[in-house]
Coordinates of C-alpha atoms and ligand atoms in Angstrom, one line a residue:
X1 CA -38.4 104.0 22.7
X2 CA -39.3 100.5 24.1
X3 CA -40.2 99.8 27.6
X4 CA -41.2 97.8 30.3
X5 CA -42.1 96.8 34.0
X6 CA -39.5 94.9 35.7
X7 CA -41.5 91.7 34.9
X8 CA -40.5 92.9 31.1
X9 CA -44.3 92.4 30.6
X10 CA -45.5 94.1 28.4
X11 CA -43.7 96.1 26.6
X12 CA -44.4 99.3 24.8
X13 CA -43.4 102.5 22.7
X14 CA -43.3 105.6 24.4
X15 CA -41.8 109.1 23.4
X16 CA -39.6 109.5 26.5
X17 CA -38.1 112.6 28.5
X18 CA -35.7 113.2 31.1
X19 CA -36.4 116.3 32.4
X20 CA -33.3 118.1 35.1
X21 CA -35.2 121.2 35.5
X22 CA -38.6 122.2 37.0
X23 CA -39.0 124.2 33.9
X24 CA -38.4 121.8 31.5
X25 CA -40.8 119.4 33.4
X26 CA -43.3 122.2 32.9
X27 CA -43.0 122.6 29.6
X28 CA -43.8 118.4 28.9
X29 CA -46.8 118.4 31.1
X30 CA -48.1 121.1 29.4
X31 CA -47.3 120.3 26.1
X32 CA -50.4 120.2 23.9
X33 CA -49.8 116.6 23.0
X34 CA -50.7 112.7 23.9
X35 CA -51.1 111.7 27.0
X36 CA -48.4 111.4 29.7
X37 CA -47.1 109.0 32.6
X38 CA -44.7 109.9 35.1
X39 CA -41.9 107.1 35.3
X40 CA -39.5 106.4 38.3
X41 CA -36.9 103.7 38.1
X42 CA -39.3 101.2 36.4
X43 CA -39.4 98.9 39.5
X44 CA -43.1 98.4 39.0
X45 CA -43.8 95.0 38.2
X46 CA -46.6 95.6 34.9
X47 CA -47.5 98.4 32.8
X48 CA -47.9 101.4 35.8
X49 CA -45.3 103.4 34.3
X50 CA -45.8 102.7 30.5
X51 CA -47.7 104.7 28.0
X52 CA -48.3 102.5 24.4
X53 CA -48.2 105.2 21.7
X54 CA -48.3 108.2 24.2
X55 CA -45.4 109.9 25.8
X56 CA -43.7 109.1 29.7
X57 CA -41.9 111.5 31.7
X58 CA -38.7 109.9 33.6
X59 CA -38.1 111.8 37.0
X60 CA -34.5 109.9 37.9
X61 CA -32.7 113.6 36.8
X62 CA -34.9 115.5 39.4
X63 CA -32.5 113.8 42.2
X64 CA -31.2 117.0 44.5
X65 CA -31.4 116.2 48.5
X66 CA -33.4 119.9 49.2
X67 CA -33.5 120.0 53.5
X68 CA -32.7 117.6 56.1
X69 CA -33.2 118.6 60.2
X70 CA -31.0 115.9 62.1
X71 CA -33.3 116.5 65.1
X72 CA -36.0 115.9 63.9
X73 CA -35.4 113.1 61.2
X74 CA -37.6 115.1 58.8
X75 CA -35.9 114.7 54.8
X76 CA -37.0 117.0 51.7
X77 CA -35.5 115.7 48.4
X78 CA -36.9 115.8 45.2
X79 CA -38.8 112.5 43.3
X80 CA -36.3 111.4 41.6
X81 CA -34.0 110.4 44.6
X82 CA -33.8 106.9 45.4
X83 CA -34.0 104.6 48.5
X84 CA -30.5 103.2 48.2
X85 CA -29.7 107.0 47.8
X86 CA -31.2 107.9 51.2
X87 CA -29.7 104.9 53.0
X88 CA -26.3 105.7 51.3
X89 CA -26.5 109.2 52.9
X90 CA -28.6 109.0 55.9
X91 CA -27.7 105.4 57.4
X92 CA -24.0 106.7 58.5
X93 CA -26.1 109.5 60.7
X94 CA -28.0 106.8 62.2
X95 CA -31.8 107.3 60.1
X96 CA -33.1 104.8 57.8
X97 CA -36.3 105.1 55.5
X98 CA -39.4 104.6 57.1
X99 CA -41.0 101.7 54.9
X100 CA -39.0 100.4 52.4
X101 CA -39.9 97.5 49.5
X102 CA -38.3 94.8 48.8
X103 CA -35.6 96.5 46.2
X104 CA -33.9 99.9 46.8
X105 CA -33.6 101.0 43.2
X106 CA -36.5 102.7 43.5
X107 CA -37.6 106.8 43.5
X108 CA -39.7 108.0 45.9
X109 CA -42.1 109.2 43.7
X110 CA -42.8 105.8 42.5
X111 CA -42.9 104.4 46.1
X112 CA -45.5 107.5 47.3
X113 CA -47.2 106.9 44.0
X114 CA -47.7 103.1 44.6
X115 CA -47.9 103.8 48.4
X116 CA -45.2 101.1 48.7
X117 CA -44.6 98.8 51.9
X118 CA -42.6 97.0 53.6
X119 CA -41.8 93.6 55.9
X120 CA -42.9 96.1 58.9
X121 CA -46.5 97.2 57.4
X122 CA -48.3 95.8 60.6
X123 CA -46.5 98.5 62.7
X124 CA -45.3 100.9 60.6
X125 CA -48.0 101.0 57.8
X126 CA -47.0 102.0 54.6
X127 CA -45.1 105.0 52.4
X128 CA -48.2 107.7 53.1
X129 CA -48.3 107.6 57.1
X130 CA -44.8 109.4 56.8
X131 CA -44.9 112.0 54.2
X132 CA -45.7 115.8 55.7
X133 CA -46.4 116.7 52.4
X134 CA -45.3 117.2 48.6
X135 CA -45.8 119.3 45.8
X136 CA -47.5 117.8 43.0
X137 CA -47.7 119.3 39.6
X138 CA -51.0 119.6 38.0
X139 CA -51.9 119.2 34.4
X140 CA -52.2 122.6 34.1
X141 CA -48.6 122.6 35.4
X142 CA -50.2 124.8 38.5
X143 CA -47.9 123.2 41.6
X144 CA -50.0 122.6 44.5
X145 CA -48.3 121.6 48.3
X146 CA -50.8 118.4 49.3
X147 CA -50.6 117.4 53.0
X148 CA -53.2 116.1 55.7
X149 CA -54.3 119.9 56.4
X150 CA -53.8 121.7 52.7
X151 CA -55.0 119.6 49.5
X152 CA -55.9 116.5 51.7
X153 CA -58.0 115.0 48.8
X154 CA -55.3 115.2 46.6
X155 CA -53.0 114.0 49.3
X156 CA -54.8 110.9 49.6
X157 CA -55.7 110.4 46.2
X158 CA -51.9 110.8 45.2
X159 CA -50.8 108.3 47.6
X160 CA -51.7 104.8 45.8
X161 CA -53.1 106.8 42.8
X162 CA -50.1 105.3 40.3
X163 CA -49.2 108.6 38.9
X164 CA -52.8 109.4 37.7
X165 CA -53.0 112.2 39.4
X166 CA -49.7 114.7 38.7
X167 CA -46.2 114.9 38.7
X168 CA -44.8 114.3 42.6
X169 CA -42.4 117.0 42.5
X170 CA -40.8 116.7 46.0
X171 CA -41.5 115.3 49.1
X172 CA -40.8 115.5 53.1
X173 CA -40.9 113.1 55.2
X174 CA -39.9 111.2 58.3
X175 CA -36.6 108.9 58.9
X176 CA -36.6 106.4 61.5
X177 CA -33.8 106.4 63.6
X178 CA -31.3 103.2 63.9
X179 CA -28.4 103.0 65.6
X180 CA -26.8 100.3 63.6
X181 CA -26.6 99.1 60.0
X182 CA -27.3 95.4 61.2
X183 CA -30.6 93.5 61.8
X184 CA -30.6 91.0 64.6
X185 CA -33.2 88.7 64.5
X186 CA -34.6 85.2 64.1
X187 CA -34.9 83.0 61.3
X188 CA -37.9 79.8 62.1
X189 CA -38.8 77.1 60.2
X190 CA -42.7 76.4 60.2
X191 CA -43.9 73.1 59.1
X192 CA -47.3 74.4 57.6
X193 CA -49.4 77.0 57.2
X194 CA -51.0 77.1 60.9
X195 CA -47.4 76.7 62.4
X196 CA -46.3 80.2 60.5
X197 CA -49.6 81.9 61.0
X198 CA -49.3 81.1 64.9
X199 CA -45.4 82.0 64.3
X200 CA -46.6 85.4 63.0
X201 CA -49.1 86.2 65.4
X202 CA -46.5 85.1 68.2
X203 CA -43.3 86.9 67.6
X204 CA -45.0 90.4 66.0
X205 CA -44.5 92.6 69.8
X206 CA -41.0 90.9 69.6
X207 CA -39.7 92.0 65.9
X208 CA -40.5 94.8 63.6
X209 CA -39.4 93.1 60.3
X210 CA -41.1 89.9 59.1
X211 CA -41.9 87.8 56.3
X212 CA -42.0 84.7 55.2
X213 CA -40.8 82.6 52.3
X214 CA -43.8 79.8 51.9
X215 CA -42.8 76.8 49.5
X216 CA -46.1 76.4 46.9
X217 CA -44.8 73.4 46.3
X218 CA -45.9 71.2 49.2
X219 CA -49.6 69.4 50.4
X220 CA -51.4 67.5 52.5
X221 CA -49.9 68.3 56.7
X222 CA -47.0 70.5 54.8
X223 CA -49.1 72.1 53.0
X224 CA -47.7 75.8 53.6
X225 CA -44.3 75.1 54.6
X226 CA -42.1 78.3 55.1
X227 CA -39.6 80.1 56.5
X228 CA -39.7 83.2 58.7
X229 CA -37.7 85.3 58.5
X230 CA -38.1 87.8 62.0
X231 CA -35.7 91.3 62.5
X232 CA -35.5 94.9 64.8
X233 CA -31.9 97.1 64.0
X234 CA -29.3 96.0 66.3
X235 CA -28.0 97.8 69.0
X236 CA -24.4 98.2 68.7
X237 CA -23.8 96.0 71.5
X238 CA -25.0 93.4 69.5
X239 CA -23.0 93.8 65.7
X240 CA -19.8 91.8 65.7
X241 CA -16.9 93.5 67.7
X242 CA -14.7 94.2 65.0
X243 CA -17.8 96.4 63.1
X244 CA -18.6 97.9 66.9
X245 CA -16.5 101.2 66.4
X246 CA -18.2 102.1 63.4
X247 CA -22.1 100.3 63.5
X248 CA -23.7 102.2 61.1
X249 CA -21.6 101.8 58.5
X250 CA -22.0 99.2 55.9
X251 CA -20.9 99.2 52.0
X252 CA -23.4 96.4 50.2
X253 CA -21.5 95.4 47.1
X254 CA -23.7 93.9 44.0
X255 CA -22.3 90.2 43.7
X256 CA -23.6 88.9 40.1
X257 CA -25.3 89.6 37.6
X258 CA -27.9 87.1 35.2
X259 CA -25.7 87.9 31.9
X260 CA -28.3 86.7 29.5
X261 CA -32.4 85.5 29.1
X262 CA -32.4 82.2 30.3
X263 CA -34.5 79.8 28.3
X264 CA -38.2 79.0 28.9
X265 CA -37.9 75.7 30.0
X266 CA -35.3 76.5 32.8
X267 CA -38.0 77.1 35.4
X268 CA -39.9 74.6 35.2
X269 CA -41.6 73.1 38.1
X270 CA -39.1 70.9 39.2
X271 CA -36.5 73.7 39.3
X272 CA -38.8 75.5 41.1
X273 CA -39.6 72.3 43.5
X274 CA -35.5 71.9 43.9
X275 CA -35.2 75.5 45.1
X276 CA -37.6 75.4 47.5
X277 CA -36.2 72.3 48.7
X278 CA -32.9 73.1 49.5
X279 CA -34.3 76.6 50.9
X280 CA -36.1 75.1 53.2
X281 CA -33.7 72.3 53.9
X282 CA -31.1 75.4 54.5
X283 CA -33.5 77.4 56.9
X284 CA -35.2 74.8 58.5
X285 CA -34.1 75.0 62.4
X286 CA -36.3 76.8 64.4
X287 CA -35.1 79.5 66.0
X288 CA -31.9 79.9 64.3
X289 CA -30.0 83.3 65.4
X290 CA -29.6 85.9 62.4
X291 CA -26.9 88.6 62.7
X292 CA -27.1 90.3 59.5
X293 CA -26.5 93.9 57.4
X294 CA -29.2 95.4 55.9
X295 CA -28.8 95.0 52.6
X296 CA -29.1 91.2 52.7
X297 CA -32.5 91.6 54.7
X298 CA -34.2 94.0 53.1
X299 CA -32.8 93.4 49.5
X300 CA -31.7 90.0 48.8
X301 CA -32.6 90.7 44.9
X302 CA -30.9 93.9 44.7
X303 CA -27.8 91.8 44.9
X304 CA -28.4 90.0 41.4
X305 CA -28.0 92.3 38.6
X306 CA -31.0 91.8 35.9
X307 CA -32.5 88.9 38.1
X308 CA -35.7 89.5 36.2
X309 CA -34.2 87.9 33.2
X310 CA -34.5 84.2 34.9
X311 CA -37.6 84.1 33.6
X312 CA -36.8 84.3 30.0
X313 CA -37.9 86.9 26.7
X314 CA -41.8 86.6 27.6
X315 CA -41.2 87.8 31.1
X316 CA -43.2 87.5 34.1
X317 CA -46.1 88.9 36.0
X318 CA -45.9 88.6 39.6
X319 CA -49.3 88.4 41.5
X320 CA -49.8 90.0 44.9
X321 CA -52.7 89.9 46.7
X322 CA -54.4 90.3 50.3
X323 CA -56.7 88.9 52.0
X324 CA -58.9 90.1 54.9
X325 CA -57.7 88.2 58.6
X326 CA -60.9 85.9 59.0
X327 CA -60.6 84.7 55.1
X328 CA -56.4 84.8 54.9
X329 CA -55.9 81.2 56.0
X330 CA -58.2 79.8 53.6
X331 CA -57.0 82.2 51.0
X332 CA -53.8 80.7 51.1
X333 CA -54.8 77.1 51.1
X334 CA -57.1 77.4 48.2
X335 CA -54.7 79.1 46.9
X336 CA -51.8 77.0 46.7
X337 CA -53.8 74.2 46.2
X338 CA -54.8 75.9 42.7
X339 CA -51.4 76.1 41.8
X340 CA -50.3 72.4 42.5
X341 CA -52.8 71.5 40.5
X342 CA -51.9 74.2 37.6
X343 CA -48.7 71.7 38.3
X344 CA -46.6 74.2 40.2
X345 CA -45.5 77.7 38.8
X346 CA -43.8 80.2 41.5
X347 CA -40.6 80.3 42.1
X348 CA -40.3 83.6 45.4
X349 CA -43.6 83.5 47.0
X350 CA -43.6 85.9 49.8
X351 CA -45.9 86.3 53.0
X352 CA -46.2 89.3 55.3
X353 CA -48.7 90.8 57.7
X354 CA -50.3 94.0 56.7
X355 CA -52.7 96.9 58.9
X356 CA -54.4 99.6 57.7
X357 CA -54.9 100.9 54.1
X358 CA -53.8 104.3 54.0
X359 CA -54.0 106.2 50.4
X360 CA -57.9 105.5 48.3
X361 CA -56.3 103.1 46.1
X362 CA -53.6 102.2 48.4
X363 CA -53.1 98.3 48.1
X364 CA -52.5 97.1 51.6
X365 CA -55.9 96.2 53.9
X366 CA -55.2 94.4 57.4
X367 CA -54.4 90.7 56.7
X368 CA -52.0 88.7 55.1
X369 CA -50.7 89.1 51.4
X370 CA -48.9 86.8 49.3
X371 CA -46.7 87.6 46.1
X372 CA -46.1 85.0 43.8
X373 CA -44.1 85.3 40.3
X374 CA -45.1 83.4 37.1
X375 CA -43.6 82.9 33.9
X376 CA -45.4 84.7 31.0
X377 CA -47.0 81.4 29.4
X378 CA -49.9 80.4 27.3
X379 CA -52.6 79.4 29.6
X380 CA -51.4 82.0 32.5
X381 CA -53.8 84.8 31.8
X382 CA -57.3 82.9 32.6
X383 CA -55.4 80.9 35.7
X384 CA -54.9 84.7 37.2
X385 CA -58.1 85.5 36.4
X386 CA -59.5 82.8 38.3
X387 CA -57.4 83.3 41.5
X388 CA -58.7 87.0 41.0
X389 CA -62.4 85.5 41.3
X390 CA -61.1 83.2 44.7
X391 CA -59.6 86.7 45.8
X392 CA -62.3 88.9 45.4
X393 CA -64.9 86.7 46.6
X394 CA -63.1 86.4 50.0
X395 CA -62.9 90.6 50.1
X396 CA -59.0 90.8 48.9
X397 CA -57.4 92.8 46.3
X398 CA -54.5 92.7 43.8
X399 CA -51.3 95.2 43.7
X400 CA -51.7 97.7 41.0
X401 CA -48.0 97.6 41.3
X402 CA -47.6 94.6 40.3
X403 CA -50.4 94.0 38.0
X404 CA -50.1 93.8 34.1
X405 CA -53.3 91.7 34.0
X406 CA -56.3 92.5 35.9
X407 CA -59.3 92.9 33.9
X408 CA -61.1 96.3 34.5
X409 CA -64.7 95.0 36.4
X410 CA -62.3 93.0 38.6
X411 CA -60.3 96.4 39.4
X412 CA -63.4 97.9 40.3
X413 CA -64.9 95.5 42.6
X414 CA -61.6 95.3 44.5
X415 CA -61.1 98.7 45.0
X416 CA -64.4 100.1 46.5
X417 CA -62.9 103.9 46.7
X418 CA -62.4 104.2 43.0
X419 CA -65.6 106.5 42.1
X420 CA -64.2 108.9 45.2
X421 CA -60.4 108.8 43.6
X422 CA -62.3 109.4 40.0
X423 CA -64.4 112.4 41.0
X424 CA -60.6 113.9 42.2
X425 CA -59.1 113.1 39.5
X426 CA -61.2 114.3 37.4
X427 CA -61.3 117.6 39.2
X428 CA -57.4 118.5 39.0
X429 CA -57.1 116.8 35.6
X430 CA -60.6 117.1 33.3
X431 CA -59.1 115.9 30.5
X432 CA -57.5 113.1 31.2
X433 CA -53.6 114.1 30.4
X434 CA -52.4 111.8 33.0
X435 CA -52.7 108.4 31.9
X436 CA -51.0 104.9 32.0
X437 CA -51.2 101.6 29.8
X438 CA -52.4 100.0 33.5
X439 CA -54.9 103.0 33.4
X440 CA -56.5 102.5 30.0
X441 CA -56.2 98.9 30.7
X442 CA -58.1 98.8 33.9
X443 CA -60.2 101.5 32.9
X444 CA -59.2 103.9 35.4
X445 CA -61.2 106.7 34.5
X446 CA -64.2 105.7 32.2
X447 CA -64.6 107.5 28.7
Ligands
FAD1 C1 -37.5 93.2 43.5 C2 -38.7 94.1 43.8 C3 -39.3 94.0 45.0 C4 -40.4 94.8 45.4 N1 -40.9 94.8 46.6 C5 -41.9 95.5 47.0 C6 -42.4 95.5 48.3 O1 -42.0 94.8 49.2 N2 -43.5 96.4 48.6 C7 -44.0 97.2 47.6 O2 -45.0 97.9 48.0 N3 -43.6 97.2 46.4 C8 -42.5 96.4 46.0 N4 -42.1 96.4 44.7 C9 -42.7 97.3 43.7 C10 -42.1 98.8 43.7 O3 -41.7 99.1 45.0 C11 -43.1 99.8 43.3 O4 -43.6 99.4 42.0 C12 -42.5 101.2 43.1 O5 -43.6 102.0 42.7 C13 -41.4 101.3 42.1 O6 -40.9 102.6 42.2 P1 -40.2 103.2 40.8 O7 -39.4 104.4 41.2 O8 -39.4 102.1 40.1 O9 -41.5 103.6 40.0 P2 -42.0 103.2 38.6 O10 -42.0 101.7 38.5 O11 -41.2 103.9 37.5 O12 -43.5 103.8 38.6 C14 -44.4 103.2 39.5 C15 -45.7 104.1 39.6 O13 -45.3 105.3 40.2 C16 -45.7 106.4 39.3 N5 -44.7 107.5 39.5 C17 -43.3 107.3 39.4 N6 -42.7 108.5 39.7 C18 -43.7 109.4 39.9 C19 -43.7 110.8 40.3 N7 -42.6 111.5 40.5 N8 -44.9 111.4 40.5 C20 -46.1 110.7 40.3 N9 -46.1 109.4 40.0 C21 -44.9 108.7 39.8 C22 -45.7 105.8 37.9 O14 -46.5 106.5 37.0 C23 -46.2 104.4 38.2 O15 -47.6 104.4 38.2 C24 -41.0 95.7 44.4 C25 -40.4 95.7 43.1 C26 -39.3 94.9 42.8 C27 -38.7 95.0 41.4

């Protein structure tokens, strides 16, 4: 069948299972057949979880909660379960994941695989730092438990490794506790980019959660304009007093749905310039008080059915990248100054502070990255690929799950670990049987 990233770029044919059983899993990895990618809920941006003409194992059926310790916090569940699975059980008994990206449809084998973060990766890092361990299934289909004691090469190569390495059967890991379902925080409106880097700096021993919304549409002295979003879970004394009695309890309800592709020309840049606009225009006292569930913090998408389809039949490719601290503010300038001149293209362009990188290929380095989303067009491609040079040059790196685009030489020179992540890969899977269109693409693991 046909698939895709969530940017519905690009697409490709794939022979597809849906395994429910550890055997019949078994028996797909080991088949003696093309190629295969594991696949989680397809929330990667690109071509991670694609496999053009080769065959792409689903994990969504391998679902089954296995071992949960309420004193400890400590979860074992299978790959297939998903973040708005865990919130939907746990968050009533007061524990919340530990990182979480900016959608809950996904599995956690995807997020460990991609070595997802969150709006807290300055303080909480990301996906790896709370796994104890999983059991990954070899090409061989041998099973082996990796941790930071038993397998730790494997660990770390696993973590960030984009499914490359085996099948992430199950994992345990730590919850963090909340005692509400309600994020009190801060919402403050910065005027440019040295207003929300100072913003940052100043209110990160304050809040856990941030990020901010920049408009790419500005110059000049607003040149950078954003809003900042700031949050920590509420005490109960804080949630309204009617939702007192019961705080962690909260039922998000999807509220609309994008029935159909919207034509190319619908985002143009003036739509683009208008949303910012009123944003902005909405957001723009500093200091405003926010008293708000979960959902609509963490996952103002997930409320939008299809939202991807905005952006038309070509789809989109969304650009993250990171930039070291010393090099982030003039990062961003040149930046957005490149795209004003491309006249405009992102609509949701994101900006969060990150730490330490955790997995080899794990994305996140201490800075500040920025996520940008642009129509697939015509002269898009060698635009990227120029931003890619601006990145690199300043020591940065682009998301792998995000990417659709990045051309192999630029891979490598962004991500210094990769001859360490090939010589494990290639000892737990000689032959290559593991293998994505991003990893032929980027030339993962050279012929
Ligand atoms: C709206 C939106 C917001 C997002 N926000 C963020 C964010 O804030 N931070 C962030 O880090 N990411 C973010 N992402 C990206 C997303 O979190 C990651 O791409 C994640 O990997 C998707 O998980 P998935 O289950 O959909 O996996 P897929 O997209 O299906 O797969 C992703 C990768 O994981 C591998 N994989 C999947 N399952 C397994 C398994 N069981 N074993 C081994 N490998 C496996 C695949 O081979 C592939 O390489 C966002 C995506 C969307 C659509």
């Amino acid at each position: 069948m046909k698939l895709a990233g969530w940017g519905r770029y690009p697409v490709a044919g794939a022979q597809v299972y849906r395994p429910e059983k550890l055997a019949e899993l078994a028996a797909v990895v080991t088949a003696d057949s093309t190629n295969l990618i594991p696949r989680g809920c397809g929330r990667a941006y690109g071509d991670a979880a694609i496999n053009d003409h080769n065959r792409v194992v689903d994990l969504q059926r391998l679902n089954r909660m296995l071992a949960f310790d309420p004193e400890t916090g400590v979860l074992r569940c299978e790959a297939g379960v998903t973040i708005a699975e865990i919130i939907e059980v746990f968050l009533p008994r007061g524990f919340f994941p530990p990182v979480t990206p900016g959608t809950k449809f996904v599995t956690l084998g995807g997020s460990l695989a991609a070595d997802v973060h969150g709006k807290s990766h300055h303080r909480d890092s990301s996906l790896a730092r709370h796994v104890l361990s999983f059991d990954l299934m070899l090409a061989s289909g041998e099973v082996r438990r990796c941790s930071r004691e038993e397998n730790a090469d494997l660990f770390w190569a696993t973590a960030g490794g984009m499914g490359m390495t085996g099948v992430i059967l199950q994992t345990e890991f730590q919850l963090s506790r909340v005692e509400s379902a309600w994020i009190d925080g801060e919402v403050v409106g910065a005027k440019n980019l040295d207003d929300v880097f100072e913003a940052f700096e100043r209110t990160e021993k304050d809040y856990h959660y941030s990020a901010a919304w920049i408009d790419c549409t500005t110059s000049g002295a607003s040149l950078g304009r954003s809003v900042l979003h700031l949050g920590n879970f509420a005490p109960p004394s804080a949630v309204a007093a009617k939702r007192r009695a019961n705080p962690l309890v909260f039922h998000p309800r999807t509220k609309a749905a994008v029935p159909f592709d919207f034509p190319g020309f619908a985002l143009n840049s003036w739509t683009i310039r208008g949303f910012n606009a009123v944003y902005n225009a909405i957001h723009s006292t500093t200091g405003k008080h926010l008293l708000v569930d979960y959902d609509s913090f963490f996952y103002p998408l997930d409320s939008i059915h299809n939202w991807n389809r905005i952006y038309g039949k070509r789809g989109f490719v969304q650009y993250q990248c990171v930039w070291p601290p010393a090099e982030s503010r003039a990062g961003l300038i040149e930046t957005i100054e490149a795209i004003a001149r491309r006249g405009g293209g992102s609509f949701l362009t994101v900006l969060k502070k990150f730490g330490p990188q955790e997995g080899m290929l794990s994305f996140p380095i201490p800075g500040y990255t920025l996520a940008l989303d642009f129509p697939v067009a015509d002269a898009l491609f060698p635009f990227l690929n120029q931003l890619d040079e601006m990145v690199l040059k300043r020591g940065g790196r682009v998301y792998l799950a995000k990417d659709a685009r990045m051309r192999p030489e630029t891979f490598r020179a962004m991500y210094p670990n990769l001859p360490q992540w090939q010589s494990i890969k290639a000892s737990v899977d000689p032959n290559n049987r593991f293998s994505s269109s991003l990893a032929r693409r980027l030339n993962m693991v050279p012929a």
